[in-house]
Amino acid sequence: MLDQDMKTQLGAYLQRVQQPFEIVASLDDGETSRQTRELLDTIQGLRADKISVRYDGNDARKPSFSLQRAGTDMHLRFAGLPLGHEFTSLVLALLWTGGHPPKVDPEVIDAIRALDGEYDFEMYMSLTCHNCPDVVQALSLMAILNPKVRTTVIEGGAYQKEVEARQVMAVPMVFLNGELFGSGRMMIEEIVAKLDTGAGARDAAKLNAKDPYDVLIVGGGPAGSAAAVYAARKGIRTGVATGRMGGQVNDTMSIENYISVLETDGPKFSAALEAQVRHYGVDVMTQQEAAQIIAPSAPGELVEVRFANGGSLKSSTVILSTGARWRNVNVPGEQEYKNAGVNYCPHCDGPLYKGKRVAVIGGGNSGVEAAIDLAGIVEHVTLLEFASQLKADAVLVNKLESLPNVTVHTNAQTTEITGDGKKVNGIGFKDRLTGADHHVPLAGVFVQIGLVPNTEFLKGTVELSRFGEIIVDAHGRTNIPGVFAAGDATTTPFKQIVIAAGEGAKAALSAFDYLIRMPVAVESA
């Protein structure tokens, strides 16, 4: 189950367990139950003085196991075998149950403990989903901290019939008290804010109370993070307001072209960005959605940024690094069946379609990579490309063409995504050469057709291109004095992590140059 290196590493982590607890397992005669027992025996053997295991559980989900700290009424259960991306989540749950403190803002911990009500969470994940661990860890910690929170983490591959019965077509997917609560990546602050109705007003008040910044960065992806590091190193007051640190990089499975980093993945890269930003004392404000920017009416006045929660921040300079999001195909059925067969992350949701037929829309690198990935899991992949040929790198196209269970249609205009009212059952497209309409029966569609800049809130203030990108000059300057921009939200060509980081650094240096050239008010004698 675990090789010797993993056992050694796990044993070292478990030395941090401070309080005794027990694991109660519910198993059957299946192979997954056998592997679960092997894993639990290993855990107990590594820290028998603090961790005990029982196998007399009677939960309906088998295999599953609960964590129960002595003297507490906590409700945390893992259904299935939490390995792959979720092994770290299991280790953290063991440590937190054993009294090791979580690395979470104390205010968030207080908010979790203050939640009043009955919260029964059921969360579906897959072992290859890189968006799932944040949600698993958030809900696990909530169950450990608050006895009114019950959390069951369910590995979809081990419970296919349950997944199909509940129409779980994308992960992570969370149900609260039997009703859909949310899907996709959610940070612990976001989950708590949805449950705590007064959180938004309190957060807005905190923003309003903050002193003006020298540099305020809106967006915390590679561009925003680089800008924050470069600005903070100048010794000036720097803030970052963002939905989540790392931005869309969090949704990237593999990064192999960032100079000096041979290979990493999006969540690890994002965590490293945040760690470096915080290392320099930058004021980081997450779960913030910018709603409006107010340009100064006269030279020397502050720029104001207003947020969706009603709060606002002011700064001498602002760097916009709001990034981009997946582009929608905008055909009938896409919105209706989003997360019910329409997906945007093959790594996350691909395992849910094991043995089924799916389609990929888009013939660039992302689309072809998705088709190759899915071909190893599903029965068949249909790839649709609007242009006359695939636009992906030749090495990827050659790999795709070698796969026996992939069909490629070029000159194919997607016209609709069909369903039965609950989930996807097919895709329609038109042959652009012949005009003929076609319909392909299938269970899932993966959209991979590029990005849209997150700039809607800037319309009417900052000058945008016809594609919605922020127009910048060679210094990262916008049309508003004191407002700069960097990254995928701008007209800078080639949307790459390394380019965004460089542009973020350049914008910070430009902002600093702007600051030092501002006239100094001279007091009268």
Short mmCIF file of C-alpha atoms in Angstrom, two decimals:
data_model
loop_
_atom_site.label_atom_id
_atom_site.label_comp_id
_atom_site.label_asym_id
_atom_site.label_seq_id
_atom_site.Cartn_x
_atom_site.Cartn_y
_atom_site.Cartn_z
CA MET A 1 0.00 0.00 0.00
CA LEU A 2 2.67 2.50 1.07
CA ASP A 3 6.32 2.10 0.12
CA GLN A 4 9.00 2.42 2.77
CA ASP A 5 9.76 6.05 1.98
CA MET A 6 6.09 7.02 2.40
CA LYS A 7 5.86 5.04 5.64
CA THR A 8 8.93 6.82 6.99
CA GLN A 9 7.52 10.21 6.03
CA LEU A 10 4.09 9.37 7.47
CA GLY A 11 5.68 8.17 10.70
CA ALA A 12 7.53 11.46 11.06
CA TYR A 13 4.31 13.43 10.60
CA LEU A 14 2.40 11.30 13.09
CA GLN A 15 4.91 12.16 15.80
CA ARG A 16 3.09 15.50 15.93
CA VAL A 17 -0.08 13.82 17.23
CA GLN A 18 -0.60 15.09 20.78
CA GLN A 19 -3.97 13.64 21.86
CA PRO A 20 -5.23 10.05 21.57
CA PHE A 21 -7.96 9.18 19.10
CA GLU A 22 -9.43 6.13 17.44
CA ILE A 23 -10.31 5.15 13.90
CA VAL A 24 -13.49 3.11 13.47
CA ALA A 25 -13.69 1.25 10.16
CA SER A 26 -16.65 -0.26 8.34
CA LEU A 27 -15.38 -2.85 5.82
CA ASP A 28 -16.63 -5.62 3.56
CA ASP A 29 -14.86 -8.40 1.67
CA GLY A 30 -13.87 -6.28 -1.33
CA GLU A 31 -10.37 -5.39 -2.52
CA THR A 32 -10.75 -1.73 -1.57
CA SER A 33 -11.68 -2.75 1.96
CA ARG A 34 -8.60 -4.97 2.11
CA GLN A 35 -6.43 -2.05 1.06
CA THR A 36 -8.17 0.23 3.56
CA ARG A 37 -7.44 -2.21 6.37
CA GLU A 38 -3.80 -2.39 5.31
CA LEU A 39 -3.53 1.40 5.35
CA LEU A 40 -5.18 1.73 8.76
CA ASP A 41 -3.00 -1.02 10.24
CA THR A 42 0.04 0.89 8.98
CA ILE A 43 -1.18 4.13 10.58
CA GLN A 44 -1.81 2.41 13.91
CA GLY A 45 1.57 0.66 13.81
CA LEU A 46 3.37 3.96 13.32
CA ARG A 47 1.80 5.61 16.38
CA ALA A 48 0.13 2.90 18.49
CA ASP A 49 0.49 4.93 21.69
CA LYS A 50 -1.90 7.59 20.38
CA ILE A 51 -3.91 6.00 17.54
CA SER A 52 -6.11 2.91 17.89
CA VAL A 53 -8.14 1.21 15.16
CA ARG A 54 -11.40 -0.72 15.45
CA TYR A 55 -13.02 -2.76 12.69
CA ASP A 56 -16.51 -3.13 14.15
CA GLY A 57 -18.07 -0.13 12.41
CA ASN A 58 -21.51 -0.59 10.84
CA ASP A 59 -21.73 2.37 8.47
CA ALA A 60 -23.72 1.69 5.29
CA ARG A 61 -20.82 2.85 3.14
CA LYS A 62 -18.19 0.13 3.01
CA PRO A 63 -15.30 0.69 2.99
CA SER A 64 -15.30 3.78 5.17
CA PHE A 65 -13.78 4.92 8.44
CA SER A 66 -14.37 7.70 10.96
CA LEU A 67 -11.94 9.64 13.12
CA GLN A 68 -13.01 10.15 16.73
CA ARG A 69 -10.98 12.01 19.32
CA ALA A 70 -11.44 10.82 22.89
CA GLY A 71 -13.83 12.97 24.90
CA THR A 72 -15.26 14.84 21.89
CA ASP A 73 -18.29 14.52 19.65
CA MET A 74 -16.72 14.91 16.20
CA HIS A 75 -18.12 13.51 12.97
CA LEU A 76 -15.57 13.04 10.19
CA ARG A 77 -15.73 10.05 7.86
CA PHE A 78 -13.77 9.01 4.77
CA ALA A 79 -15.68 6.72 2.40
CA GLY A 80 -13.31 4.97 0.02
CA LEU A 81 -9.55 5.02 0.07
CA PRO A 82 -8.10 8.57 0.35
CA LEU A 83 -4.86 8.16 -1.56
CA GLY A 84 -3.55 10.05 -4.61
CA HIS A 85 -4.12 13.78 -4.18
CA GLU A 86 -6.11 13.07 -1.02
CA PHE A 87 -3.36 11.33 0.95
CA THR A 88 -2.21 14.73 2.22
CA SER A 89 -5.80 15.47 3.25
CA LEU A 90 -5.88 12.25 5.27
CA VAL A 91 -2.57 13.03 6.97
CA LEU A 92 -3.78 16.52 7.92
CA ALA A 93 -7.04 15.11 9.27
CA LEU A 94 -5.06 12.67 11.44
CA LEU A 95 -2.86 15.46 12.76
CA TRP A 96 -5.75 17.86 13.45
CA THR A 97 -7.74 15.12 15.15
CA GLY A 98 -4.67 14.45 17.27
CA GLY A 99 -4.51 18.06 18.41
CA HIS A 100 -1.90 19.46 16.03
CA PRO A 101 -2.90 23.08 15.26
CA PRO A 102 -3.97 23.89 11.68
CA LYS A 103 -2.30 26.67 9.71
CA VAL A 104 -5.50 28.67 9.38
CA ASP A 105 -6.23 32.28 10.30
CA PRO A 106 -7.42 32.38 13.95
CA GLU A 107 -10.42 34.48 12.87
CA VAL A 108 -11.53 31.70 10.53
CA ILE A 109 -11.15 29.11 13.31
CA ASP A 110 -13.25 31.29 15.63
CA ALA A 111 -15.91 31.65 12.93
CA ILE A 112 -16.05 27.87 12.44
CA ARG A 113 -16.46 27.23 16.15
CA ALA A 114 -19.20 29.85 16.34
CA LEU A 115 -21.35 28.26 13.61
CA ASP A 116 -24.72 27.36 15.10
CA GLY A 117 -27.05 24.89 13.44
CA GLU A 118 -26.88 21.40 11.98
CA TYR A 119 -24.49 20.99 9.05
CA ASP A 120 -24.33 17.55 7.44
CA PHE A 121 -21.85 17.73 4.55
CA GLU A 122 -21.37 15.01 1.94
CA MET A 123 -18.49 15.82 -0.38
CA TYR A 124 -17.64 13.84 -3.54
CA MET A 125 -14.08 13.85 -4.84
CA SER A 126 -11.79 11.90 -7.14
CA LEU A 127 -8.23 10.85 -6.40
CA THR A 128 -6.90 12.65 -9.50
CA CYS A 129 -8.68 15.95 -8.78
CA HIS A 130 -6.27 18.74 -7.87
CA ASN A 131 -9.16 21.05 -6.94
CA CYS A 132 -10.59 18.62 -4.39
CA PRO A 133 -8.00 18.67 -1.56
CA ASP A 134 -8.77 22.26 -0.52
CA VAL A 135 -12.45 21.38 -0.12
CA VAL A 136 -11.73 18.05 1.60
CA GLN A 137 -9.37 19.71 4.05
CA ALA A 138 -11.74 22.62 4.73
CA LEU A 139 -14.73 20.40 5.50
CA SER A 140 -12.57 17.98 7.50
CA LEU A 141 -11.26 20.77 9.71
CA MET A 142 -14.77 22.14 10.21
CA ALA A 143 -15.96 18.75 11.46
CA ILE A 144 -12.99 18.48 13.80
CA LEU A 145 -13.49 21.97 15.27
CA ASN A 146 -17.27 22.08 15.55
CA PRO A 147 -19.39 19.11 16.74
CA LYS A 148 -22.39 20.54 14.89
CA VAL A 149 -20.62 19.92 11.58
CA ARG A 150 -20.71 16.39 10.13
CA THR A 151 -18.49 15.69 7.13
CA THR A 152 -18.37 12.61 4.93
CA VAL A 153 -15.71 12.62 2.19
CA ILE A 154 -16.69 10.20 -0.58
CA GLU A 155 -14.29 8.91 -3.23
CA GLY A 156 -16.46 8.80 -6.34
CA GLY A 157 -14.59 5.93 -7.99
CA ALA A 158 -15.41 3.63 -5.08
CA TYR A 159 -19.10 4.53 -5.12
CA GLN A 160 -20.04 4.67 -8.80
CA LYS A 161 -23.68 3.72 -8.25
CA GLU A 162 -24.11 6.43 -5.64
CA VAL A 163 -22.41 8.96 -7.90
CA GLU A 164 -24.75 8.10 -10.76
CA ALA A 165 -27.84 8.12 -8.55
CA ARG A 166 -27.04 11.62 -7.25
CA GLN A 167 -26.08 12.90 -10.71
CA VAL A 168 -22.55 13.81 -9.62
CA MET A 169 -20.93 14.73 -12.95
CA ALA A 170 -18.11 16.94 -11.68
CA VAL A 171 -15.92 17.15 -8.61
CA PRO A 172 -15.51 18.50 -6.06
CA MET A 173 -19.25 18.52 -5.39
CA VAL A 174 -20.68 19.25 -1.95
CA PHE A 175 -24.13 18.55 -0.55
CA LEU A 176 -25.34 20.14 2.70
CA ASN A 177 -28.24 18.48 4.50
CA GLY A 178 -29.10 16.64 1.29
CA GLU A 179 -29.17 19.72 -0.96
CA LEU A 180 -26.48 20.88 -3.40
CA PHE A 181 -24.23 23.37 -1.59
CA GLY A 182 -21.55 24.03 -4.18
CA SER A 183 -19.21 22.58 -6.77
CA GLY A 184 -15.70 23.35 -7.86
CA ARG A 185 -12.78 24.57 -5.82
CA MET A 186 -13.79 26.36 -2.60
CA MET A 187 -11.47 27.68 0.06
CA ILE A 188 -12.33 27.37 3.75
CA GLU A 189 -12.97 31.12 4.03
CA GLU A 190 -15.50 30.92 1.19
CA ILE A 191 -17.35 27.98 2.74
CA VAL A 192 -17.54 29.64 6.14
CA ALA A 193 -18.70 32.91 4.56
CA LYS A 194 -21.59 31.09 2.84
CA LEU A 195 -22.71 29.72 6.19
CA ASP A 196 -22.07 32.86 8.23
CA THR A 197 -24.43 35.47 6.79
CA GLY A 198 -22.80 38.35 8.67
CA ALA A 199 -19.32 37.65 7.34
CA GLY A 200 -19.61 39.92 4.31
CA ALA A 201 -20.50 43.01 6.30
CA ARG A 202 -17.72 42.39 8.80
CA ASP A 203 -15.24 41.87 5.98
CA ALA A 204 -16.32 45.11 4.29
CA ALA A 205 -15.85 47.01 7.55
CA LYS A 206 -12.30 45.65 7.84
CA LEU A 207 -11.48 46.86 4.34
CA ASN A 208 -12.92 50.31 4.98
CA ALA A 209 -10.81 50.65 8.13
CA LYS A 210 -7.49 50.02 6.38
CA ASP A 211 -5.06 52.88 5.74
CA PRO A 212 -4.22 53.73 2.10
CA TYR A 213 -1.52 51.71 0.37
CA ASP A 214 1.40 52.84 -1.72
CA VAL A 215 0.67 49.94 -4.09
CA LEU A 216 -2.57 47.95 -4.13
CA ILE A 217 -2.60 44.87 -6.34
CA VAL A 218 -5.95 43.49 -7.48
CA GLY A 219 -5.44 39.79 -8.26
CA GLY A 220 -3.11 37.22 -6.72
CA GLY A 221 -1.97 35.02 -9.62
CA PRO A 222 1.61 34.93 -10.97
CA ALA A 223 1.43 38.55 -12.15
CA GLY A 224 -0.06 39.87 -8.92
CA SER A 225 2.27 37.82 -6.74
CA ALA A 226 5.37 39.00 -8.62
CA ALA A 227 4.16 42.59 -8.40
CA ALA A 228 3.64 42.21 -4.65
CA VAL A 229 7.12 40.80 -4.06
CA TYR A 230 8.82 43.49 -6.14
CA ALA A 231 6.80 46.29 -4.52
CA ALA A 232 7.28 45.04 -0.96
CA ARG A 233 11.03 44.74 -1.47
CA LYS A 234 11.07 48.49 -2.14
CA GLY A 235 9.93 49.02 1.44
CA ILE A 236 6.56 50.53 0.53
CA ARG A 237 3.13 49.66 1.92
CA THR A 238 1.77 46.90 -0.31
CA GLY A 239 -1.58 45.10 -0.36
CA VAL A 240 -3.07 42.30 -2.44
CA ALA A 241 -6.84 41.88 -2.79
CA THR A 242 -7.84 38.69 -4.60
CA GLY A 243 -10.37 35.93 -4.78
CA ARG A 244 -7.70 33.31 -4.14
CA MET A 245 -3.94 33.41 -4.22
CA GLY A 246 -2.58 31.74 -7.32
CA GLY A 247 -5.61 32.52 -9.46
CA GLN A 248 -6.21 30.19 -12.37
CA VAL A 249 -2.83 28.54 -11.82
CA ASN A 250 -4.63 26.52 -9.14
CA ASP A 251 -6.49 24.76 -11.96
CA THR A 252 -3.34 23.79 -13.87
CA MET A 253 -2.33 20.17 -13.42
CA SER A 254 1.24 20.17 -14.70
CA ILE A 255 3.79 23.00 -15.04
CA GLU A 256 6.96 21.96 -16.85
CA ASN A 257 8.10 25.16 -18.56
CA TYR A 258 8.67 27.64 -15.73
CA ILE A 259 12.36 28.44 -15.86
CA SER A 260 14.43 26.83 -13.05
CA VAL A 261 11.48 24.64 -11.93
CA LEU A 262 11.75 21.31 -13.72
CA GLU A 263 8.25 20.15 -12.85
CA THR A 264 5.46 21.13 -10.45
CA ASP A 265 1.69 21.44 -10.38
CA GLY A 266 -0.67 24.37 -10.01
CA PRO A 267 -1.63 24.01 -6.33
CA LYS A 268 2.02 23.64 -5.27
CA PHE A 269 3.07 26.59 -7.41
CA SER A 270 0.24 28.71 -6.00
CA ALA A 271 1.19 27.80 -2.44
CA ALA A 272 4.78 28.84 -3.16
CA LEU A 273 3.60 32.16 -4.60
CA GLU A 274 1.54 32.90 -1.51
CA ALA A 275 4.34 31.90 0.84
CA GLN A 276 6.79 34.26 -0.83
CA VAL A 277 4.30 37.14 -0.89
CA ARG A 278 3.53 36.72 2.81
CA HIS A 279 7.24 36.40 3.59
CA TYR A 280 7.64 40.06 2.63
CA GLY A 281 4.85 41.23 4.93
CA VAL A 282 2.35 42.03 2.19
CA ASP A 283 -1.22 42.58 3.44
CA VAL A 284 -3.07 39.72 1.69
CA MET A 285 -6.87 39.94 1.53
CA THR A 286 -8.54 36.86 -0.02
CA GLN A 287 -12.18 36.23 -0.95
CA GLN A 288 -12.34 39.73 -2.45
CA GLU A 289 -14.14 40.44 -5.73
CA ALA A 290 -13.39 43.83 -7.25
CA ALA A 291 -16.53 45.61 -8.44
CA GLN A 292 -15.40 49.11 -9.49
CA ILE A 293 -12.35 51.31 -9.78
CA ILE A 294 -12.63 55.04 -9.12
CA ALA A 295 -10.00 57.07 -10.93
CA PRO A 296 -8.52 60.10 -9.15
CA SER A 297 -10.11 63.38 -10.19
CA ALA A 298 -6.88 65.34 -9.79
CA PRO A 299 -3.12 64.60 -9.72
CA GLY A 300 -1.95 63.31 -6.36
CA GLU A 301 -5.34 61.97 -5.29
CA LEU A 302 -5.76 58.33 -4.31
CA VAL A 303 -7.20 55.61 -6.53
CA GLU A 304 -10.16 53.79 -4.96
CA VAL A 305 -11.14 50.17 -5.55
CA ARG A 306 -14.62 49.08 -4.46
CA PHE A 307 -15.50 45.45 -3.79
CA ALA A 308 -18.61 43.31 -4.11
CA ASN A 309 -19.05 43.06 -0.33
CA GLY A 310 -19.44 46.85 -0.08
CA GLY A 311 -15.95 47.59 1.21
CA SER A 312 -13.33 49.72 -0.49
CA LEU A 313 -9.57 50.29 -0.41
CA LYS A 314 -7.51 53.31 -1.46
CA SER A 315 -3.97 53.51 -2.76
CA SER A 316 -1.53 55.87 -4.42
CA THR A 317 -1.11 53.32 -7.22
CA VAL A 318 -3.05 50.25 -8.31
CA ILE A 319 -1.86 47.24 -10.31
CA LEU A 320 -4.64 45.27 -12.02
CA SER A 321 -3.76 41.60 -12.40
CA THR A 322 -7.19 40.01 -12.47
CA GLY A 323 -6.27 37.20 -14.86
CA ALA A 324 -8.68 35.23 -16.99
CA ARG A 325 -11.18 32.37 -16.82
CA TRP A 326 -12.23 29.50 -19.06
CA ARG A 327 -14.10 30.62 -22.18
CA ASN A 328 -17.62 29.25 -22.61
CA VAL A 329 -18.66 27.77 -25.93
CA ASN A 330 -22.02 29.61 -25.60
CA VAL A 331 -24.36 27.09 -27.16
CA PRO A 332 -27.73 25.80 -25.93
CA GLY A 333 -27.30 23.32 -23.09
CA GLU A 334 -23.92 24.50 -21.82
CA GLN A 335 -25.19 26.48 -18.84
CA GLU A 336 -28.09 24.13 -18.18
CA TYR A 337 -25.79 21.11 -17.85
CA LYS A 338 -22.73 22.74 -16.28
CA ASN A 339 -21.43 20.24 -13.70
CA ALA A 340 -24.04 17.80 -14.95
CA GLY A 341 -22.00 16.61 -17.90
CA VAL A 342 -20.41 19.89 -19.04
CA ASN A 343 -16.93 20.17 -17.55
CA TYR A 344 -13.79 22.27 -17.85
CA CYS A 345 -11.20 20.18 -15.96
CA PRO A 346 -10.38 16.75 -17.43
CA HIS A 347 -7.97 15.93 -14.59
CA CYS A 348 -10.64 16.56 -11.98
CA ASP A 349 -13.71 15.10 -13.62
CA GLY A 350 -12.32 12.57 -16.10
CA PRO A 351 -12.48 9.60 -13.68
CA LEU A 352 -16.24 10.12 -13.30
CA TYR A 353 -16.64 9.09 -16.96
CA LYS A 354 -14.75 5.82 -16.79
CA GLY A 355 -16.03 3.49 -19.51
CA LYS A 356 -18.26 6.18 -21.03
CA ARG A 357 -18.15 8.28 -24.20
CA VAL A 358 -17.18 11.97 -24.02
CA ALA A 359 -16.35 14.91 -26.26
CA VAL A 360 -13.67 17.59 -26.08
CA ILE A 361 -14.30 20.98 -27.69
CA GLY A 362 -11.07 22.63 -28.81
CA GLY A 363 -8.04 21.53 -30.82
CA GLY A 364 -5.32 23.63 -29.21
CA ASN A 365 -2.80 22.29 -26.72
CA SER A 366 -5.33 22.23 -23.88
CA GLY A 367 -7.95 20.40 -25.92
CA VAL A 368 -5.59 17.81 -27.37
CA GLU A 369 -3.95 17.21 -23.98
CA ALA A 370 -7.40 16.73 -22.48
CA ALA A 371 -8.36 14.23 -25.20
CA ILE A 372 -5.14 12.25 -24.66
CA ASP A 373 -5.70 12.21 -20.91
CA LEU A 374 -9.34 11.16 -21.20
CA ALA A 375 -8.61 8.45 -23.77
CA GLY A 376 -6.87 6.45 -21.07
CA ILE A 377 -9.99 6.51 -18.89
CA VAL A 378 -13.13 6.64 -21.00
CA GLU A 379 -14.50 4.36 -23.72
CA HIS A 380 -14.22 6.91 -26.52
CA VAL A 381 -13.34 10.57 -27.09
CA THR A 382 -14.76 12.78 -29.84
CA LEU A 383 -12.69 15.94 -30.41
CA LEU A 384 -14.31 18.91 -32.18
CA GLU A 385 -12.18 21.70 -33.69
CA PHE A 386 -13.73 24.71 -35.44
CA ALA A 387 -10.69 25.38 -37.65
CA SER A 388 -9.54 23.29 -40.59
CA GLN A 389 -6.77 21.63 -38.60
CA LEU A 390 -5.70 21.05 -35.02
CA LYS A 391 -3.69 23.92 -33.54
CA ALA A 392 -1.82 21.91 -30.91
CA ASP A 393 1.90 21.17 -30.99
CA ALA A 394 2.88 18.48 -33.49
CA VAL A 395 4.09 16.07 -30.80
CA LEU A 396 0.67 16.20 -29.15
CA VAL A 397 -1.19 15.79 -32.43
CA ASN A 398 0.95 12.74 -33.29
CA LYS A 399 0.18 11.20 -29.91
CA LEU A 400 -3.53 11.88 -30.34
CA GLU A 401 -3.61 10.30 -33.80
CA SER A 402 -2.01 7.14 -32.42
CA LEU A 403 -4.90 6.50 -30.03
CA PRO A 404 -7.52 4.01 -31.25
CA ASN A 405 -10.44 5.38 -29.23
CA VAL A 406 -10.32 9.01 -30.41
CA THR A 407 -12.24 10.51 -33.33
CA VAL A 408 -11.29 13.99 -34.54
CA HIS A 409 -13.64 16.29 -36.45
CA THR A 410 -12.14 19.49 -37.88
CA ASN A 411 -14.25 22.25 -39.46
CA ALA A 412 -16.77 21.33 -36.75
CA GLN A 413 -18.99 24.05 -35.30
CA THR A 414 -20.54 22.99 -32.00
CA THR A 415 -24.25 23.85 -32.14
CA GLU A 416 -25.73 22.39 -28.94
CA ILE A 417 -25.19 20.17 -25.93
CA THR A 418 -28.19 17.96 -25.37
CA GLY A 419 -29.49 16.27 -22.26
CA ASP A 420 -32.43 14.51 -20.66
CA GLY A 421 -33.24 17.34 -18.28
CA LYS A 422 -30.84 16.09 -15.63
CA LYS A 423 -27.56 15.31 -17.39
CA VAL A 424 -25.83 15.45 -20.76
CA ASN A 425 -26.66 12.79 -23.34
CA GLY A 426 -25.06 14.15 -26.51
CA ILE A 427 -23.47 16.94 -28.53
CA GLY A 428 -24.49 18.48 -31.84
CA PHE A 429 -22.17 20.02 -34.43
CA LYS A 430 -22.28 21.27 -38.00
CA ASP A 431 -19.74 20.38 -40.67
CA ARG A 432 -18.64 23.81 -41.88
CA LEU A 433 -17.67 22.47 -45.32
CA THR A 434 -20.82 20.52 -46.16
CA GLY A 435 -23.33 22.19 -43.88
CA ALA A 436 -24.44 18.78 -42.59
CA ASP A 437 -25.64 18.54 -38.97
CA HIS A 438 -24.44 15.71 -36.74
CA HIS A 439 -25.32 14.47 -33.27
CA VAL A 440 -23.04 12.26 -31.17
CA PRO A 441 -24.52 10.41 -28.16
CA LEU A 442 -22.25 10.69 -25.12
CA ALA A 443 -22.17 11.28 -21.36
CA GLY A 444 -19.86 14.27 -20.95
CA VAL A 445 -18.40 17.31 -22.69
CA PHE A 446 -15.10 19.00 -21.81
CA VAL A 447 -14.75 22.61 -23.01
CA GLN A 448 -11.16 23.66 -23.80
CA ILE A 449 -11.35 26.74 -26.03
CA GLY A 450 -9.24 29.37 -24.33
CA LEU A 451 -9.66 32.21 -21.87
CA VAL A 452 -11.70 35.37 -21.21
CA PRO A 453 -10.12 38.28 -19.26
CA ASN A 454 -11.72 39.14 -15.91
CA THR A 455 -12.22 42.81 -16.70
CA GLU A 456 -15.98 43.39 -16.82
CA PHE A 457 -15.85 45.65 -13.76
CA LEU A 458 -13.42 47.98 -15.54
CA LYS A 459 -15.69 48.93 -18.43
CA GLY A 460 -16.15 52.66 -18.67
CA THR A 461 -13.06 53.48 -16.63
CA VAL A 462 -9.96 51.63 -17.84
CA GLU A 463 -9.45 51.42 -21.60
CA LEU A 464 -10.06 47.90 -22.92
CA SER A 465 -9.42 46.23 -26.27
CA ARG A 466 -12.24 44.75 -28.33
CA PHE A 467 -11.44 41.43 -26.65
CA GLY A 468 -11.88 42.94 -23.19
CA GLU A 469 -8.16 43.03 -22.41
CA ILE A 470 -6.65 45.96 -20.49
CA ILE A 471 -4.62 48.08 -22.90
CA VAL A 472 -1.13 48.65 -21.51
CA ASP A 473 2.06 50.21 -22.84
CA ALA A 474 5.58 48.83 -22.55
CA HIS A 475 5.73 49.95 -18.90
CA GLY A 476 2.42 48.33 -17.91
CA ARG A 477 0.67 51.70 -17.73
CA THR A 478 -3.07 52.03 -18.45
CA ASN A 479 -4.91 55.15 -19.58
CA ILE A 480 -5.43 56.20 -15.93
CA PRO A 481 -2.45 57.83 -14.16
CA GLY A 482 -1.30 55.67 -11.27
CA VAL A 483 -3.11 52.56 -12.53
CA PHE A 484 -1.02 49.75 -14.03
CA ALA A 485 -1.87 46.26 -15.24
CA ALA A 486 -0.15 42.95 -15.86
CA GLY A 487 -0.78 39.33 -16.81
CA ASP A 488 -3.48 37.50 -18.74
CA ALA A 489 -6.00 40.34 -18.32
CA THR A 490 -3.89 42.66 -20.50
CA THR A 491 -3.03 43.03 -24.17
CA THR A 492 0.42 41.55 -23.55
CA PRO A 493 0.69 38.62 -26.00
CA PHE A 494 1.23 34.98 -25.05
CA LYS A 495 -0.67 33.99 -21.93
CA GLN A 496 2.02 32.12 -20.03
CA ILE A 497 2.87 31.94 -16.31
CA VAL A 498 6.45 33.07 -16.82
CA ILE A 499 5.34 36.04 -18.94
CA ALA A 500 2.68 37.05 -16.41
CA ALA A 501 5.25 36.97 -13.60
CA GLY A 502 7.66 39.13 -15.59
CA GLU A 503 4.94 41.61 -16.46
CA GLY A 504 3.90 41.77 -12.81
CA ALA A 505 7.44 42.62 -11.75
CA LYS A 506 7.63 45.27 -14.47
CA ALA A 507 4.33 46.83 -13.37
CA ALA A 508 5.57 47.04 -9.77
CA LEU A 509 8.78 48.76 -10.84
CA SER A 510 6.76 51.16 -12.99
CA ALA A 511 4.46 51.89 -10.05
CA PHE A 512 7.46 52.57 -7.81
CA ASP A 513 8.95 54.90 -10.44
CA TYR A 514 5.59 56.71 -10.57
CA LEU A 515 5.59 57.08 -6.76
CA ILE A 516 9.07 58.50 -6.45
CA ARG A 517 8.31 61.07 -9.15
CA MET A 518 5.13 62.32 -7.47
CA PRO A 519 5.53 65.92 -6.22
CA VAL A 520 6.09 66.28 -2.49
CA ALA A 521 3.84 68.70 -0.63
CA VAL A 522 5.93 71.50 0.90
CA GLU A 523 4.72 72.92 4.21
CA SER A 524 4.56 76.71 4.42
CA ALA A 525 7.01 78.34 6.83
#
